[in-house]
JSON list of C-alpha atoms in Angstrom, two decimals:
[
{"chain": "U", "resi": 1174, "resn": "MET", "atom": "CA", "xyz": [-19.70, 27.78, 32.65]},
{"chain": "U", "resi": 1175, "resn": "GLN", "atom": "CA", "xyz": [-20.95, 24.28, 33.38]},
{"chain": "U", "resi": 1176, "resn": "ASP", "atom": "CA", "xyz": [-23.68, 22.62, 31.32]},
{"chain": "U", "resi": 1177, "resn": "GLU", "atom": "CA", "xyz": [-26.04, 22.65, 34.30]},
{"chain": "U", "resi": 1178, "resn": "GLU", "atom": "CA", "xyz": [-25.68, 26.43, 34.63]},
{"chain": "U", "resi": 1179, "resn": "ALA", "atom": "CA", "xyz": [-26.04, 27.03, 30.90]},
{"chain": "U", "resi": 1180, "resn": "PHE", "atom": "CA", "xyz": [-29.30, 25.08, 30.66]},
{"chain": "U", "resi": 1181, "resn": "SER", "atom": "CA", "xyz": [-30.81, 25.97, 34.02]},
{"chain": "U", "resi": 1182, "resn": "PHE", "atom": "CA", "xyz": [-33.31, 28.31, 32.33]},
{"chain": "U", "resi": 1183, "resn": "ILE", "atom": "CA", "xyz": [-34.91, 25.51, 30.25]},
{"chain": "U", "resi": 1184, "resn": "ARG", "atom": "CA", "xyz": [-38.25, 24.33, 31.57]},
{"chain": "U", "resi": 1185, "resn": "ILE", "atom": "CA", "xyz": [-39.90, 20.99, 30.94]},
{"chain": "U", "resi": 1186, "resn": "GLU", "atom": "CA", "xyz": [-43.45, 22.32, 31.41]},
{"chain": "U", "resi": 1187, "resn": "ASP", "atom": "CA", "xyz": [-45.58, 23.16, 28.42]},
{"chain": "U", "resi": 1188, "resn": "GLU", "atom": "CA", "xyz": [-45.37, 26.96, 28.82]},
{"chain": "U", "resi": 1189, "resn": "PRO", "atom": "CA", "xyz": [-44.89, 29.73, 26.26]},
{"chain": "U", "resi": 1190, "resn": "GLY", "atom": "CA", "xyz": [-41.44, 31.35, 26.31]},
{"chain": "U", "resi": 1191, "resn": "TYR", "atom": "CA", "xyz": [-40.99, 35.11, 26.41]},
{"chain": "U", "resi": 1192, "resn": "PHE", "atom": "CA", "xyz": [-37.97, 37.15, 25.36]},
{"chain": "U", "resi": 1193, "resn": "SER", "atom": "CA", "xyz": [-37.16, 40.82, 25.91]},
{"chain": "U", "resi": 1194, "resn": "ARG", "atom": "CA", "xyz": [-37.59, 43.10, 22.90]},
{"chain": "U", "resi": 1195, "resn": "PRO", "atom": "CA", "xyz": [-34.15, 43.60, 21.25]},
{"chain": "U", "resi": 1196, "resn": "THR", "atom": "CA", "xyz": [-32.50, 47.02, 21.34]},
{"chain": "U", "resi": 1197, "resn": "GLU", "atom": "CA", "xyz": [-31.92, 49.02, 18.14]},
{"chain": "U", "resi": 1198, "resn": "LYS", "atom": "CA", "xyz": [-28.28, 47.86, 18.10]},
{"chain": "U", "resi": 1199, "resn": "GLN", "atom": "CA", "xyz": [-29.32, 44.21, 18.47]},
{"chain": "U", "resi": 1200, "resn": "MET", "atom": "CA", "xyz": [-31.92, 44.57, 15.68]},
{"chain": "U", "resi": 1201, "resn": "SER", "atom": "CA", "xyz": [-29.16, 45.02, 13.09]},
{"chain": "U", "resi": 1202, "resn": "HIS", "atom": "CA", "xyz": [-27.89, 41.50, 13.87]},
{"chain": "U", "resi": 1203, "resn": "LEU", "atom": "CA", "xyz": [-31.19, 39.61, 13.72]},
{"chain": "U", "resi": 1204, "resn": "ARG", "atom": "CA", "xyz": [-30.66, 38.14, 10.28]},
{"chain": "U", "resi": 1205, "resn": "PRO", "atom": "CA", "xyz": [-29.68, 34.55, 9.53]},
{"chain": "U", "resi": 1206, "resn": "LEU", "atom": "CA", "xyz": [-26.19, 33.91, 8.14]},
{"chain": "U", "resi": 1207, "resn": "HIS", "atom": "CA", "xyz": [-26.36, 32.32, 4.68]},
{"chain": "U", "resi": 1208, "resn": "ILE", "atom": "CA", "xyz": [-23.41, 31.23, 2.52]},
{"chain": "U", "resi": 1209, "resn": "THR", "atom": "CA", "xyz": [-23.01, 29.69, -0.94]},
{"chain": "U", "resi": 1210, "resn": "THR", "atom": "CA", "xyz": [-21.41, 26.25, -1.08]},
{"chain": "U", "resi": 1211, "resn": "THR", "atom": "CA", "xyz": [-20.94, 23.23, -3.34]},
{"chain": "U", "resi": 1212, "resn": "LEU", "atom": "CA", "xyz": [-22.66, 19.90, -2.66]},
{"chain": "U", "resi": 1213, "resn": "SER", "atom": "CA", "xyz": [-21.54, 16.95, -4.83]},
{"chain": "U", "resi": 1214, "resn": "GLY", "atom": "CA", "xyz": [-20.30, 19.41, -7.48]},
{"chain": "U", "resi": 1215, "resn": "ILE", "atom": "CA", "xyz": [-23.57, 21.41, -7.50]},
{"chain": "U", "resi": 1216, "resn": "LYS", "atom": "CA", "xyz": [-23.61, 25.07, -6.39]},
{"chain": "U", "resi": 1217, "resn": "VAL", "atom": "CA", "xyz": [-26.09, 25.62, -3.55]},
{"chain": "U", "resi": 1218, "resn": "ASN", "atom": "CA", "xyz": [-27.18, 29.19, -2.70]},
{"chain": "U", "resi": 1219, "resn": "LYS", "atom": "CA", "xyz": [-28.39, 30.33, 0.70]},
{"chain": "U", "resi": 1220, "resn": "VAL", "atom": "CA", "xyz": [-27.07, 27.58, 2.96]},
{"chain": "U", "resi": 1221, "resn": "LEU", "atom": "CA", "xyz": [-28.08, 28.51, 6.51]},
{"chain": "U", "resi": 1222, "resn": "ILE", "atom": "CA", "xyz": [-25.21, 28.51, 9.00]},
{"chain": "U", "resi": 1223, "resn": "ASP", "atom": "CA", "xyz": [-26.52, 27.15, 12.28]},
{"chain": "U", "resi": 1224, "resn": "GLY", "atom": "CA", "xyz": [-24.72, 26.24, 15.47]},
{"chain": "U", "resi": 1225, "resn": "GLY", "atom": "CA", "xyz": [-26.75, 23.07, 15.88]},
{"chain": "U", "resi": 1226, "resn": "ALA", "atom": "CA", "xyz": [-29.93, 24.55, 17.27]},
{"chain": "U", "resi": 1227, "resn": "ALA", "atom": "CA", "xyz": [-32.07, 23.41, 14.33]},
{"chain": "U", "resi": 1228, "resn": "ILE", "atom": "CA", "xyz": [-32.71, 20.21, 12.44]},
{"chain": "U", "resi": 1229, "resn": "SER", "atom": "CA", "xyz": [-31.03, 20.22, 9.01]},
{"chain": "U", "resi": 1230, "resn": "LEU", "atom": "CA", "xyz": [-33.45, 20.09, 6.10]},
{"chain": "U", "resi": 1231, "resn": "LEU", "atom": "CA", "xyz": [-32.79, 19.45, 2.41]},
{"chain": "U", "resi": 1232, "resn": "PRO", "atom": "CA", "xyz": [-35.49, 20.05, -0.23]},
{"chain": "U", "resi": 1233, "resn": "GLU", "atom": "CA", "xyz": [-36.36, 17.03, -2.39]},
{"chain": "U", "resi": 1234, "resn": "ARG", "atom": "CA", "xyz": [-35.38, 18.90, -5.57]},
{"chain": "U", "resi": 1235, "resn": "MET", "atom": "CA", "xyz": [-31.85, 19.44, -4.17]},
{"chain": "U", "resi": 1236, "resn": "LEU", "atom": "CA", "xyz": [-31.64, 15.76, -3.23]},
{"chain": "U", "resi": 1237, "resn": "ILE", "atom": "CA", "xyz": [-32.44, 14.84, -6.85]},
{"chain": "U", "resi": 1238, "resn": "LYS", "atom": "CA", "xyz": [-29.90, 17.40, -8.20]},
{"chain": "U", "resi": 1239, "resn": "VAL", "atom": "CA", "xyz": [-27.10, 15.63, -6.31]},
{"chain": "U", "resi": 1240, "resn": "GLU", "atom": "CA", "xyz": [-28.26, 12.35, -7.88]},
{"chain": "U", "resi": 1241, "resn": "LYS", "atom": "CA", "xyz": [-29.98, 10.89, -4.84]},
{"chain": "U", "resi": 1242, "resn": "HIS", "atom": "CA", "xyz": [-33.59, 9.77, -4.93]},
{"chain": "U", "resi": 1243, "resn": "PRO", "atom": "CA", "xyz": [-36.05, 10.02, -2.03]},
{"chain": "U", "resi": 1244, "resn": "ASP", "atom": "CA", "xyz": [-36.83, 6.30, -2.49]},
{"chain": "U", "resi": 1245, "resn": "GLY", "atom": "CA", "xyz": [-33.19, 5.60, -1.57]},
{"chain": "U", "resi": 1246, "resn": "CYS", "atom": "CA", "xyz": [-33.59, 7.26, 1.84]},
{"chain": "U", "resi": 1247, "resn": "TYR", "atom": "CA", "xyz": [-34.35, 5.51, 5.09]},
{"chain": "U", "resi": 1248, "resn": "LEU", "atom": "CA", "xyz": [-35.01, 6.55, 8.68]},
{"chain": "U", "resi": 1249, "resn": "SER", "atom": "CA", "xyz": [-32.04, 6.56, 11.04]},
{"chain": "U", "resi": 1250, "resn": "SER", "atom": "CA", "xyz": [-31.20, 8.03, 14.44]},
{"chain": "U", "resi": 1251, "resn": "LYS", "atom": "CA", "xyz": [-27.49, 8.42, 13.56]},
{"chain": "U", "resi": 1252, "resn": "ASP", "atom": "CA", "xyz": [-26.06, 11.82, 14.60]},
{"chain": "U", "resi": 1253, "resn": "LEU", "atom": "CA", "xyz": [-29.46, 13.12, 15.71]},
{"chain": "U", "resi": 1254, "resn": "SER", "atom": "CA", "xyz": [-30.22, 13.99, 19.30]},
{"chain": "U", "resi": 1255, "resn": "VAL", "atom": "CA", "xyz": [-33.77, 14.91, 20.25]},
{"chain": "U", "resi": 1256, "resn": "LYS", "atom": "CA", "xyz": [-35.05, 15.60, 23.74]},
{"chain": "U", "resi": 1257, "resn": "LEU", "atom": "CA", "xyz": [-38.71, 14.77, 24.10]},
{"chain": "U", "resi": 1258, "resn": "LEU", "atom": "CA", "xyz": [-41.09, 16.95, 26.06]},
{"chain": "U", "resi": 1259, "resn": "TYR", "atom": "CA", "xyz": [-42.74, 13.79, 27.39]},
{"chain": "U", "resi": 1260, "resn": "PRO", "atom": "CA", "xyz": [-39.96, 11.13, 27.54]},
{"chain": "U", "resi": 1261, "resn": "GLU", "atom": "CA", "xyz": [-42.34, 8.62, 29.12]},
{"chain": "U", "resi": 1262, "resn": "LEU", "atom": "CA", "xyz": [-43.89, 8.11, 25.65]},
{"chain": "U", "resi": 1263, "resn": "GLY", "atom": "CA", "xyz": [-40.75, 6.20, 24.66]},
{"chain": "U", "resi": 1264, "resn": "PHE", "atom": "CA", "xyz": [-40.30, 7.36, 21.05]},
{"chain": "U", "resi": 1265, "resn": "ALA", "atom": "CA", "xyz": [-36.79, 7.04, 19.59]},
{"chain": "U", "resi": 1266, "resn": "PRO", "atom": "CA", "xyz": [-35.33, 10.02, 17.65]},
{"chain": "U", "resi": 1267, "resn": "THR", "atom": "CA", "xyz": [-35.28, 9.67, 13.86]},
{"chain": "U", "resi": 1268, "resn": "GLY", "atom": "CA", "xyz": [-33.60, 11.35, 10.88]},
{"chain": "U", "resi": 1269, "resn": "TRP", "atom": "CA", "xyz": [-32.93, 10.68, 7.20]},
{"chain": "U", "resi": 1270, "resn": "ASP", "atom": "CA", "xyz": [-29.79, 9.03, 5.79]},
{"chain": "U", "resi": 1271, "resn": "CYS", "atom": "CA", "xyz": [-29.46, 8.50, 2.05]},
{"chain": "U", "resi": 1272, "resn": "LEU", "atom": "CA", "xyz": [-28.02, 5.38, 0.49]},
{"chain": "U", "resi": 1273, "resn": "SER", "atom": "CA", "xyz": [-24.91, 5.88, -1.63]}
]
């Protein structure tokens, strides 16, 4: 399937989206996938596995546990791709990178 075909259903207009109600069989799979992992030697519970459809978030308390401080963070657009609803506004995408 080509990218154009895969994304042909996306609309630029500011309209609400509607989805069909899932079947009983589909309902059993409507839970997020969480795993436990280690980040800088610290065990982290409930890490959400996501295929890239969401922006990654890290609570401030977890940032401090891995010996980073919010004051050592700065805005960056590295590895972040955002499509704007109104691209004519001209805002650049932003994200957070932490200093080592």
